[in-house]
XYZ file of C-alpha atoms in Angstrom:
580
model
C 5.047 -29.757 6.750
C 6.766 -26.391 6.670
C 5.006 -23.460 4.606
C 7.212 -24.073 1.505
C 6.628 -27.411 1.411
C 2.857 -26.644 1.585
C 2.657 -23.788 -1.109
C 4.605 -26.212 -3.276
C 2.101 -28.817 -3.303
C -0.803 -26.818 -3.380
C 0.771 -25.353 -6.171
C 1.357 -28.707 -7.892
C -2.680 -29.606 -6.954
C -3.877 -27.268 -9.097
C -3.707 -26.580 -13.024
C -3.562 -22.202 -12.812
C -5.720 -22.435 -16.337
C -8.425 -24.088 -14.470
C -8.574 -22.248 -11.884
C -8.349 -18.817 -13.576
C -11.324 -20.198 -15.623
C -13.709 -19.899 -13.207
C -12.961 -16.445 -12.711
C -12.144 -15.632 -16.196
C -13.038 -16.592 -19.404
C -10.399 -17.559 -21.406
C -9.441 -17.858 -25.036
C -6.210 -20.059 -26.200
C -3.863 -17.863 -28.176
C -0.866 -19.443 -29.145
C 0.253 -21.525 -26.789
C -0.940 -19.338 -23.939
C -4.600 -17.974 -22.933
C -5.879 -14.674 -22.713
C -8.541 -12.724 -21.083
C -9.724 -9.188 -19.749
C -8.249 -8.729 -16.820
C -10.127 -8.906 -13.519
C -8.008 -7.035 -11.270
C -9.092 -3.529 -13.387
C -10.871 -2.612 -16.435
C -9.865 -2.789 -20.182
C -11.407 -3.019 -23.279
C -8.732 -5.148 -24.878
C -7.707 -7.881 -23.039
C -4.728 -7.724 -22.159
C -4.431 -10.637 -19.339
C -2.721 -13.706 -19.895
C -1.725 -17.415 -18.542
C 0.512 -19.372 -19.340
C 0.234 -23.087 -18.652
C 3.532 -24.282 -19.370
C 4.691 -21.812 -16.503
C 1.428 -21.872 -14.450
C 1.816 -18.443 -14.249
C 0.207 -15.156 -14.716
C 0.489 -11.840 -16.255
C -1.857 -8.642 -17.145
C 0.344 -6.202 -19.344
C -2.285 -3.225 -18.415
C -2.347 -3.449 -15.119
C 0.850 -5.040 -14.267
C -0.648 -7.870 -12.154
C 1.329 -11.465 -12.262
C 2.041 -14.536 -9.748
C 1.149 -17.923 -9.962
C -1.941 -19.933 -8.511
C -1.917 -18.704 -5.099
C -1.072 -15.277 -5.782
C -3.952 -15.047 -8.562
C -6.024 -16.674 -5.675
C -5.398 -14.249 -3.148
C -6.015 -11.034 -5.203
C -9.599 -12.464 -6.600
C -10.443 -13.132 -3.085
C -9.183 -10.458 -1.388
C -7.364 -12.766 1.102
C -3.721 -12.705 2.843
C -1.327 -14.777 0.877
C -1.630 -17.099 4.188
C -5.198 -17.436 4.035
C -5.444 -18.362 0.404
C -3.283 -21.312 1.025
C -5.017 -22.709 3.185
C -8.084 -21.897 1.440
C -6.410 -24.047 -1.414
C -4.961 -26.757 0.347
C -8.041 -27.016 2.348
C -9.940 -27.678 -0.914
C -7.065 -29.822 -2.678
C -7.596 -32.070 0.500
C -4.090 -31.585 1.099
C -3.442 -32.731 5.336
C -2.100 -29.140 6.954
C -0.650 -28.448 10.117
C -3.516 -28.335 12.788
C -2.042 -25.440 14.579
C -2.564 -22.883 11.214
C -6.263 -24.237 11.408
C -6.190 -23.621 15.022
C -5.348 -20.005 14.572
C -7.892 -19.297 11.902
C -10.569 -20.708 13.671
C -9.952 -18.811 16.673
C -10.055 -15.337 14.645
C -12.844 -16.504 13.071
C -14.942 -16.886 16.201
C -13.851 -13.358 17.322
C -14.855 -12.108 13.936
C -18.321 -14.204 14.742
C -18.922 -12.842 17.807
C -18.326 -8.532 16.492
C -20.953 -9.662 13.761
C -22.893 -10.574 16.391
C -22.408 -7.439 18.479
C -22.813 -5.912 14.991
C -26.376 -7.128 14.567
C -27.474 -6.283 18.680
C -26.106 -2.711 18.025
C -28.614 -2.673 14.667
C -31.554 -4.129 16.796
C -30.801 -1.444 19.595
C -31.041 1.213 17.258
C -35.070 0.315 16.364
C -36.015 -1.252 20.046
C -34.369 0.577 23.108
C -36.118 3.001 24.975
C -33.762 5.639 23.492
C -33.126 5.215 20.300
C -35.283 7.689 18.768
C -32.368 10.174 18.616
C -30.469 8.111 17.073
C -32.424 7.581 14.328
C -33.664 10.494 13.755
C -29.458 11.963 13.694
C -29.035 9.415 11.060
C -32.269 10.717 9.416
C -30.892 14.790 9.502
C -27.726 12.920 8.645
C -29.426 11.848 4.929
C -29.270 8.566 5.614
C -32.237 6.122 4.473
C -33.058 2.919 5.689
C -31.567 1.044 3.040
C -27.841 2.442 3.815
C -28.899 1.500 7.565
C -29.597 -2.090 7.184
C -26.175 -2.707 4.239
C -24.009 -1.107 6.563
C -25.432 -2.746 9.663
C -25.312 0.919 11.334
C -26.415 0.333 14.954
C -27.039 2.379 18.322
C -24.750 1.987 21.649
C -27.156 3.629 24.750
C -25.874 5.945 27.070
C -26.558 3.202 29.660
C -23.059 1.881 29.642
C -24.138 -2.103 30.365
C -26.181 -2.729 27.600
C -23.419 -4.960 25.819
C -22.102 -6.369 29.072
C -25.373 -7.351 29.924
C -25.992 -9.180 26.802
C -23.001 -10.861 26.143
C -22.461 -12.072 30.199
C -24.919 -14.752 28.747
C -21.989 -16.604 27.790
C -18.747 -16.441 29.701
C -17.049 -17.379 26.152
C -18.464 -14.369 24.620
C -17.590 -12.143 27.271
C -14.094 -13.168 27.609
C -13.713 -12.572 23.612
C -15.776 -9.246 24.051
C -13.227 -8.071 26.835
C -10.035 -9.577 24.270
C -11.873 -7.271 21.214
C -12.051 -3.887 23.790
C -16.274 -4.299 23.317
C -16.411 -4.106 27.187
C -13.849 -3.677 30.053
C -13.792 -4.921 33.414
C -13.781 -2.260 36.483
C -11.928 -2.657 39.835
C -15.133 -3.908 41.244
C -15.108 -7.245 38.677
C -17.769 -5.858 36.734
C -18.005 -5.070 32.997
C -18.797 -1.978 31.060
C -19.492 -1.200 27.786
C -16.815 0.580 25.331
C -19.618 2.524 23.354
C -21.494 4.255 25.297
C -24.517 7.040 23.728
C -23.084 6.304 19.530
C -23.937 5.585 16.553
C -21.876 2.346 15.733
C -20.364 1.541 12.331
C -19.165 -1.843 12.103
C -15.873 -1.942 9.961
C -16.052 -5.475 7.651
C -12.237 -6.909 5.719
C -11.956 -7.783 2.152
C -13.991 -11.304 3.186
C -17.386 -9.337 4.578
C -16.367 -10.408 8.052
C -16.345 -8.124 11.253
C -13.183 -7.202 12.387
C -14.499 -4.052 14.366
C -16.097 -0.612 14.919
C -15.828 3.318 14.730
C -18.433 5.171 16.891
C -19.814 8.798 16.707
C -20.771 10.494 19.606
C -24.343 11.742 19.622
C -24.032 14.439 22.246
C -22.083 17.711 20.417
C -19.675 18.415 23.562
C -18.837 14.749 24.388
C -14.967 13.672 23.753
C -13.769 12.160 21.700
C -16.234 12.687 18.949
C -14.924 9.343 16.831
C -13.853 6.246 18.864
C -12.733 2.752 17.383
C -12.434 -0.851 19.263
C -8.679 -0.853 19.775
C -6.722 -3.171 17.718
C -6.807 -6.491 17.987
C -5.415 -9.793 16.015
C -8.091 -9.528 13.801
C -8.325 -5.172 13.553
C -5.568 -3.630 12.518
C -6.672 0.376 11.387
C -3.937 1.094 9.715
C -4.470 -2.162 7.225
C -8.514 -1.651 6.933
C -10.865 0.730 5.091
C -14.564 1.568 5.948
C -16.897 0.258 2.968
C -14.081 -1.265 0.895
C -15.911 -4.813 1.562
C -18.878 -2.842 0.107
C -17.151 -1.033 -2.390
C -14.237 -2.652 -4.114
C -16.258 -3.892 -7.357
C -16.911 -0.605 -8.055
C -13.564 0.449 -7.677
C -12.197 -1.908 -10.273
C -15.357 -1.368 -12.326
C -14.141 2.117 -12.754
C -10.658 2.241 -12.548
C -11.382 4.718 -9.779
C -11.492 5.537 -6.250
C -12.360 7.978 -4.004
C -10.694 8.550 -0.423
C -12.046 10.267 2.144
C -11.480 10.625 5.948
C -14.908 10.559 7.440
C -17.990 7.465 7.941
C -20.484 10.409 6.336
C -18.244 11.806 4.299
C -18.424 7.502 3.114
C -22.429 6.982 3.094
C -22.904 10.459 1.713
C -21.346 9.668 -1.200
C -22.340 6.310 -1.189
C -25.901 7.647 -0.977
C -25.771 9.905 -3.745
C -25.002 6.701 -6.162
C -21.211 7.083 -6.024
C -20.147 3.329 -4.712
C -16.347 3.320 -5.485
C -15.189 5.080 -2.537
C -13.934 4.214 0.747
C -12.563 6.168 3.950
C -9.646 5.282 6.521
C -11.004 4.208 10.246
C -10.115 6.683 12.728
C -6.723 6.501 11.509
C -4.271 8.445 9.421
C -3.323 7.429 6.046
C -0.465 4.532 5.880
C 1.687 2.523 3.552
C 0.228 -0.505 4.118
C -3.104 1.532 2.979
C -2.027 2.757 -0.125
C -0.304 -0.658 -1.054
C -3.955 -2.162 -0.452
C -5.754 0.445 -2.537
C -2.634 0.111 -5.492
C -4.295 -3.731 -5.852
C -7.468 -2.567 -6.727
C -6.631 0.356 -8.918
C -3.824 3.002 -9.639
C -5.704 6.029 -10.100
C -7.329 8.016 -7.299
C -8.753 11.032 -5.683
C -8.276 12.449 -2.351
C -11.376 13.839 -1.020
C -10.704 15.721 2.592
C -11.539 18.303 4.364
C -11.844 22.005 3.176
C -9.730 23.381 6.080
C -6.018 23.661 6.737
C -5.991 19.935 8.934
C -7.816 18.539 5.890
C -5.255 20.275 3.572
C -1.960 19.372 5.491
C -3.513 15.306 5.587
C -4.043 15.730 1.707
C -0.266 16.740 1.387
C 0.514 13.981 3.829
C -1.590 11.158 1.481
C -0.326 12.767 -1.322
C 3.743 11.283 -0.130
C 2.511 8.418 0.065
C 0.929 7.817 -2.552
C 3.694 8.988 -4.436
C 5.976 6.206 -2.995
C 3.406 3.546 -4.657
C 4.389 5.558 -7.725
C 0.806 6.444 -7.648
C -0.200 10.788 -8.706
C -3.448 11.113 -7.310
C -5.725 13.944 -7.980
C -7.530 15.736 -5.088
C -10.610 17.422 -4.584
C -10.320 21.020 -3.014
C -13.219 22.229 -1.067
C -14.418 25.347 0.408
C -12.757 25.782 4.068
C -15.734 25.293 5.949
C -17.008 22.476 4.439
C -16.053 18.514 5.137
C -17.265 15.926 1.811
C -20.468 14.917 3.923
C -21.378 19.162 4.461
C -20.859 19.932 0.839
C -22.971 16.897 -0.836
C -25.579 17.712 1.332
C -25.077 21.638 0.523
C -25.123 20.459 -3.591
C -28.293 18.720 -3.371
C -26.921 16.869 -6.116
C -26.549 12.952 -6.792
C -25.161 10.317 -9.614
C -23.836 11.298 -12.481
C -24.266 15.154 -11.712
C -22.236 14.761 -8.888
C -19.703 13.257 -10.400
C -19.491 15.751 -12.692
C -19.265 18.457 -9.999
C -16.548 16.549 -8.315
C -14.850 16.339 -11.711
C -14.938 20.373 -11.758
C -13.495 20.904 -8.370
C -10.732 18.300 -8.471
C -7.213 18.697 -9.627
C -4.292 17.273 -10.045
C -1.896 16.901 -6.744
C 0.992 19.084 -8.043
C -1.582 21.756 -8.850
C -2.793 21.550 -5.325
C 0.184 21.898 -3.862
C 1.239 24.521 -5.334
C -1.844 26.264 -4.753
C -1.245 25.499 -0.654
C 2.299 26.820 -0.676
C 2.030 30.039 -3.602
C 1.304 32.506 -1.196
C 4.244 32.113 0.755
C 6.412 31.324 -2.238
C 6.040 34.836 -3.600
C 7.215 35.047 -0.026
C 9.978 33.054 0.403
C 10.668 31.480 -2.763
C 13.603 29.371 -1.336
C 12.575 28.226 1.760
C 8.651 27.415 0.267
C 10.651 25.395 -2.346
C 12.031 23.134 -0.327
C 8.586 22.490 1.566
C 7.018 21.816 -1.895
C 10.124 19.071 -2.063
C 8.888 17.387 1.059
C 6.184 16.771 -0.564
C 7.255 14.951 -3.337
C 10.587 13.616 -2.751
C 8.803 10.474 -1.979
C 8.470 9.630 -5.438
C 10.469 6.446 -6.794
C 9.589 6.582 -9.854
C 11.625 7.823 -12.334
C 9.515 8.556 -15.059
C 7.088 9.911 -12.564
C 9.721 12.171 -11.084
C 10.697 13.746 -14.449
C 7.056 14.721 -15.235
C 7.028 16.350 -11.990
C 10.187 17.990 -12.230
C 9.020 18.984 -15.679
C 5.378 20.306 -13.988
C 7.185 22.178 -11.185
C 9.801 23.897 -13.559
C 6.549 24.922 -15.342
C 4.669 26.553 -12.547
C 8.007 27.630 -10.320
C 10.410 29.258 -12.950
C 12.967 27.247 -12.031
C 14.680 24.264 -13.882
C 14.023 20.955 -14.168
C 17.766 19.932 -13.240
C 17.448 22.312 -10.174
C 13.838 19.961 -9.390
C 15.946 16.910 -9.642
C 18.329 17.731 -7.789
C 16.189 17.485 -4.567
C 15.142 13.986 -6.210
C 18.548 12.491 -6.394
C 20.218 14.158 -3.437
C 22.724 15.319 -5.765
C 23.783 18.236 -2.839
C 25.220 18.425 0.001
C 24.870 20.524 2.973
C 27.702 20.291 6.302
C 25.066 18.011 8.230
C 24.882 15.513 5.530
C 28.955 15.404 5.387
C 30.107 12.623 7.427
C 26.956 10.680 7.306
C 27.053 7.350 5.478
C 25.856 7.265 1.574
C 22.378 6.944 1.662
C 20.475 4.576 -0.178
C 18.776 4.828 -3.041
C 14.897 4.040 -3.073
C 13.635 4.657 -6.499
C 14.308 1.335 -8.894
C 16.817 1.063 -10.797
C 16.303 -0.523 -13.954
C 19.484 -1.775 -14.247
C 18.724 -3.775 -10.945
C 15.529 -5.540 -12.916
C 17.751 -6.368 -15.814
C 19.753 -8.252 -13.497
C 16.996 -10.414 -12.225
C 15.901 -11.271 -15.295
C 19.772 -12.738 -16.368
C 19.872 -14.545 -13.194
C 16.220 -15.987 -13.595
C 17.344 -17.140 -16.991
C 21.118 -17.777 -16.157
C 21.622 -18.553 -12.549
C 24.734 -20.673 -13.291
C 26.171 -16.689 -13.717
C 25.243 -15.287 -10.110
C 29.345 -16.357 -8.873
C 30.915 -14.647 -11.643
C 28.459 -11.535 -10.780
C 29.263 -11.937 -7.217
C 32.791 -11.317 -7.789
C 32.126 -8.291 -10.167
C 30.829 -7.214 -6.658
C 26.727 -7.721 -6.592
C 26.363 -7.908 -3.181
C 28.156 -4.701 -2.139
C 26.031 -2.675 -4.926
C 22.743 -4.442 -3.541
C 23.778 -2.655 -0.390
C 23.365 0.872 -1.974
C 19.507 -0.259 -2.867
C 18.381 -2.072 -0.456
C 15.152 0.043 0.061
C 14.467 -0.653 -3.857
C 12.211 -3.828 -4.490
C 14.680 -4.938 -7.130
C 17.472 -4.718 -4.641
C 15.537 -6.787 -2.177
C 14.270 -9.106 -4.486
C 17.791 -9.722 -6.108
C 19.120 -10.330 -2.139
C 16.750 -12.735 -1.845
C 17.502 -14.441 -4.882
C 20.897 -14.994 -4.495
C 20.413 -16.448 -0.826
C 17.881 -19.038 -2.587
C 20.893 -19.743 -5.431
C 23.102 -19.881 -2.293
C 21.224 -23.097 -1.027
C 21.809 -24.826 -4.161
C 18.576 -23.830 -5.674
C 19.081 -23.135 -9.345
C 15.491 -23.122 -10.803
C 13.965 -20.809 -8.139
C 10.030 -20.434 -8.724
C 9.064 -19.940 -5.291
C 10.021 -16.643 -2.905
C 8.117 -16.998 0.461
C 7.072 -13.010 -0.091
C 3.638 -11.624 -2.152
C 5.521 -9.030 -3.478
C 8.544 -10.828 -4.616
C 6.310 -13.868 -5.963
C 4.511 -11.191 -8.320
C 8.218 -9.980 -9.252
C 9.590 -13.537 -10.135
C 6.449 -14.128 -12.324
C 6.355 -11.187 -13.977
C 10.459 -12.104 -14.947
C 9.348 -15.821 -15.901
C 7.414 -14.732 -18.561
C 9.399 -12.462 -20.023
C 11.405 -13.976 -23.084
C 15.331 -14.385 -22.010
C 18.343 -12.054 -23.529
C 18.708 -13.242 -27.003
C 22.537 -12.459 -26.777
C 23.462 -14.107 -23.318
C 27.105 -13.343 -23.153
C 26.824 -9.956 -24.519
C 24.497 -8.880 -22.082
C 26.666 -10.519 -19.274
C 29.650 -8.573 -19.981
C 27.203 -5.401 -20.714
C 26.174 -6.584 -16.694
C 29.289 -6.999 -15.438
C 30.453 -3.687 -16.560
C 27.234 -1.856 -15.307
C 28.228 -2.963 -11.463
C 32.161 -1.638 -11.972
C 30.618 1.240 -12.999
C 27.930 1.889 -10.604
C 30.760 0.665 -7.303
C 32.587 2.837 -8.897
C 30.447 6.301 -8.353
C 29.637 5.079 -5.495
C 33.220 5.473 -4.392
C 33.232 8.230 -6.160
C 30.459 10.029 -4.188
C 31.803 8.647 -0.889
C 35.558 10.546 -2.054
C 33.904 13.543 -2.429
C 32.036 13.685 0.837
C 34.864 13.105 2.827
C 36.844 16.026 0.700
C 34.102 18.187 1.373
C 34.374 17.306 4.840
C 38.051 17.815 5.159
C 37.670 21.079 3.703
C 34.877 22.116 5.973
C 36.896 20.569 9.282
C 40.299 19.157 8.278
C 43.909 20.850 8.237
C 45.898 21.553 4.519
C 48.100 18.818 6.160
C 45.097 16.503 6.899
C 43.407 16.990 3.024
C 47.487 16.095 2.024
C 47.300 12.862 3.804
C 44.036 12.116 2.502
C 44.700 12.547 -0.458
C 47.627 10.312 -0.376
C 46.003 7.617 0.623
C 43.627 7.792 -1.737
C 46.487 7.686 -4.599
C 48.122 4.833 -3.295
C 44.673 2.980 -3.091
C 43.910 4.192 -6.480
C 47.087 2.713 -7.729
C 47.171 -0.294 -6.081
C 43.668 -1.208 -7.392
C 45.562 -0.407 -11.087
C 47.938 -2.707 -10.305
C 45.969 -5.624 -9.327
C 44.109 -5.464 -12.221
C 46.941 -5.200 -14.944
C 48.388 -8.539 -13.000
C 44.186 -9.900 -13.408
């Protein structure tokens, strides 16, 4: 049974009202149900299912998919995961080999659990762990924190693990696959953590996929060290504490982000639970897209000094590319989270009022990094602030920056866009080919939504010249999604309701339930015109950038030719269409 196959019938097992009612409590409204939401917080509910489509939809949060999807984001599992989950329940027969593969992870995530809890039981038995406790004690952390977080101890004796897992040859062999222990040129093993505290590092499912370590001796390097990845650890897909954390999180339509372990159980300590911290690791993508699921609003909380500033700026892109502003904490320089709770003294909702104080929004904090050498250098500083945020996709989000940085810079808000849309050239762009556009275009979703409710139209739009535009945004969701669409209406599938993709799913549900065009053919020929138009600046752009070049490169004679050429095209293209 291939994967389609199987996420249509587990999809046809299960009744998505049922399902989302034991989760949810539902009301029947019409001829759909509704509910508060339980991927964020509301006070109006604003979530609803529909049976008739046995789909989804929260118009607060923007959440929407079907059965699986729904199932995935409640249990914090890959879209993989929850279908077997589901089929597994439904009784449906899968494939032994996907079974196969999840049982094997889960024995490696078994045995770190297990390494998880001999760390612990090292840290209140060996011979040398008195240290170590009393770090964690200095540290201000109590027993409680310990034991949640099953913080443990790693001796300076570097074949305490070895030792203890050469019991079984099975769990030695998966210790060596996980980096726990590694084998020497003599055959023997030795452990990877060696004089640490240990902080095992649990997924969205409480299991243990791995483990940061701190060094307890000042001058030892590195200070921070982390299993290496693995099938089952992948640090720049996993937080510290999220496992831990995430109710909070979508309690209060809020998280915090920090860098460090401490900087973590400090907070977490002090009574603030909706925070988590990246493992050893820089910020990613695939981070932010993780953290987007469980809430949209944030707060970067780094390091006072200039490394912690730059990685704020750095977070700051890419949260920006989520369409995501965050808001960021700025510290004193010498202090780290962990150094400056302790420093407070303060805890609960005090603290969170301090934090409140010293936190501000991210366009405010960059301009505060960069104002000193603006007055400098206004131009060059300018364009640094752009690095910054030329990340952004979203439109409306890039006008109320523009608008912000016109505000604080002097300068206008067309002058801010410009760096947005590219809308300049400099002698190394010339030549290059027309880059693509990344924000969405709306124009793009109002195409997917025809098609979803029209597909017999997608030949007629081919012709108009779909495809080619979809080429200009193919780094734009709708652009992909669209692509993909069309190759499903290319197989002969007219009623799509299935996209093998989480992200696309979530896009076709969210486009099932909206109500179709009320005017079908208007809208077509509105359509239609809207991708002449849009090929049309396109070849617009790409005729000026090759003037520009000429004129920068190219002879009088050359820019003659050209220019020719481009007549004769020009009428040509007139002439096909009178005889059209």
């Amino acid at each position: 049974m291939s994967f389609e196959d199987l996420f249509e019938e587990v999809k046809n097992s299960y009744d998505i009202v049922d399902l989302v009612s034991s989760y949810v409590r539902l009301k029947k409204v019409g001829k759909n149900f509704v509910g508060f939401c339980p991927f964020h917080s509301e006070k109006t509910p604003s979530f609803v299912v529909s049976p008739e489509k046995q789909i989804f939809k929260c118009f607060g949060c923007g959440a929407a998919g079907d059965v699986v999807t729904f199932y995935t984001k409640i249990k914090g599992l890959s879209f993989k995961e929850s279908l077997l989950e589901l089929a597994e329940k439904a009784g449906i027969s899968v494939d032994k080999k996907f079974f196969v593969e999840k049982k094997r992870e889960k024995s490696l995530t078994e045995l770190n659990y297990k390494v998880a809890k001999f760390y612990q039981h090292l840290l209140y038995s060996h011979s040398s762990s008195k240290f170590a406790r009393e770090y964690l004690q200095q540290r201000g952390i109590n027993e409680e924190t310990i034991k949640n977080f099953f913080l443990g101890f790693a001796p300076q004796d570097g074949r305490v693990l070895a030792g203890y897992l050469r019991n079984s040859s099975e769990d030695l062999a998966k210790g060596e696959e996980l980096g726990l222990v590694k084998r020497t040129s003599d055959g023997s093993y030795i452990d990877l953590f060696r004089g640490r505290i240990i902080f095992p590092i649990f997924n969205l499912k409480g299991e243990c996929v791995g483990f940061g370590a701190r060094a307890l001796d000042k001058d030892a390097e590195p200070k921070y060290l982390n299993t290496p990845e693995s099938k089952i650890f992948k640090k720049g897909e996993i937080f510290y504490g999220l496992y831990q954390s995430k109710e909070a999180i979508k309690r209060e339509n809020l998280g915090i982000l920090v860098e460090g372990y401490f900087d973590f159980l400090s907070l977490w300590e002090k009574g603030i639970k909706n925070v988590v911290a990246t493992c050893g690791t820089a910020l990613t993508e695939n981070h932010v897209k993780l953290m987007k699921t469980f809430t949209e609003n944030w707060i970067i909380f780094y390091d006072g000094d200039l490394a912690g500033k730059k990685a704020t700026l750095r977070a700051i892109s890419l949260f920006l590319k989520e369409g995501i502003l965050p808001k960021c904490v700025i510290l004193p320089e010498e202090d780290d989270p962990d150094s400056w709770i302790r420093k407070e003294g303060l805890e609960g909702e005090t603290l969170k009022r301090k934090i409140e104080e010293i936190t501000v929004d991210s366009i405010t904090f960059v301009i505060n990094f960069y104002k000193e050498e603006y007055k400098l250098n206004p131009s060059k500083t300018f364009k640094e602030i752009m690095e910054v945020f030329k990340s952004t996709q979203d439109p409306f989000l890039r006008n109320n920056i523009a608008r912000e940085l016109s505000f604080y810079l002097g300068i206008s808000e067309n002058e801010v866009l410009k760096y947005f849309v590219k809308d300049f050239y400099t002698e190394e762009m010339l030549g290059k080919p027309i880059e693509k556009a990344k924000e969405d275009v709306p124009g793009l979703r109002n195409i997917a939504q025809f098609l979803i409710n029209y597909p017999e139209c997608y030949l007629e739009l081919e012709s108009s010249g779909l495809s080619k535009l979809l080429e200009f945004y193919s780094d734009t969701i709708y652009g992909r999604f669209l692509k993909q669409l069309i190759e499903e209406f290319k197989k002969g599938n007219r009623e799509v309701d299935y996209i093998p993709d989480l992200e696309f799913q979530e896009i076709l549900s969210d486009l099932l339930l909206d109500p179709p065009f009320e005017n079908k053919e208007e809208v077509f020929y509105h359509i239609k015109n809207y991708i002449k138009r849009e090929l049309a600046k396109k070849e617009i752009r790409k005729v000026t950038e090759n003037l520009k070049l000429l004129q920068i490169k190219g002879s009088k004679e050359e820019i003659e030719k050209y220019l020719w050429i481009l007549k004769s095209s020009i009428t040509g293209k007139l002439i096909k269409e009178t005889k059209n």
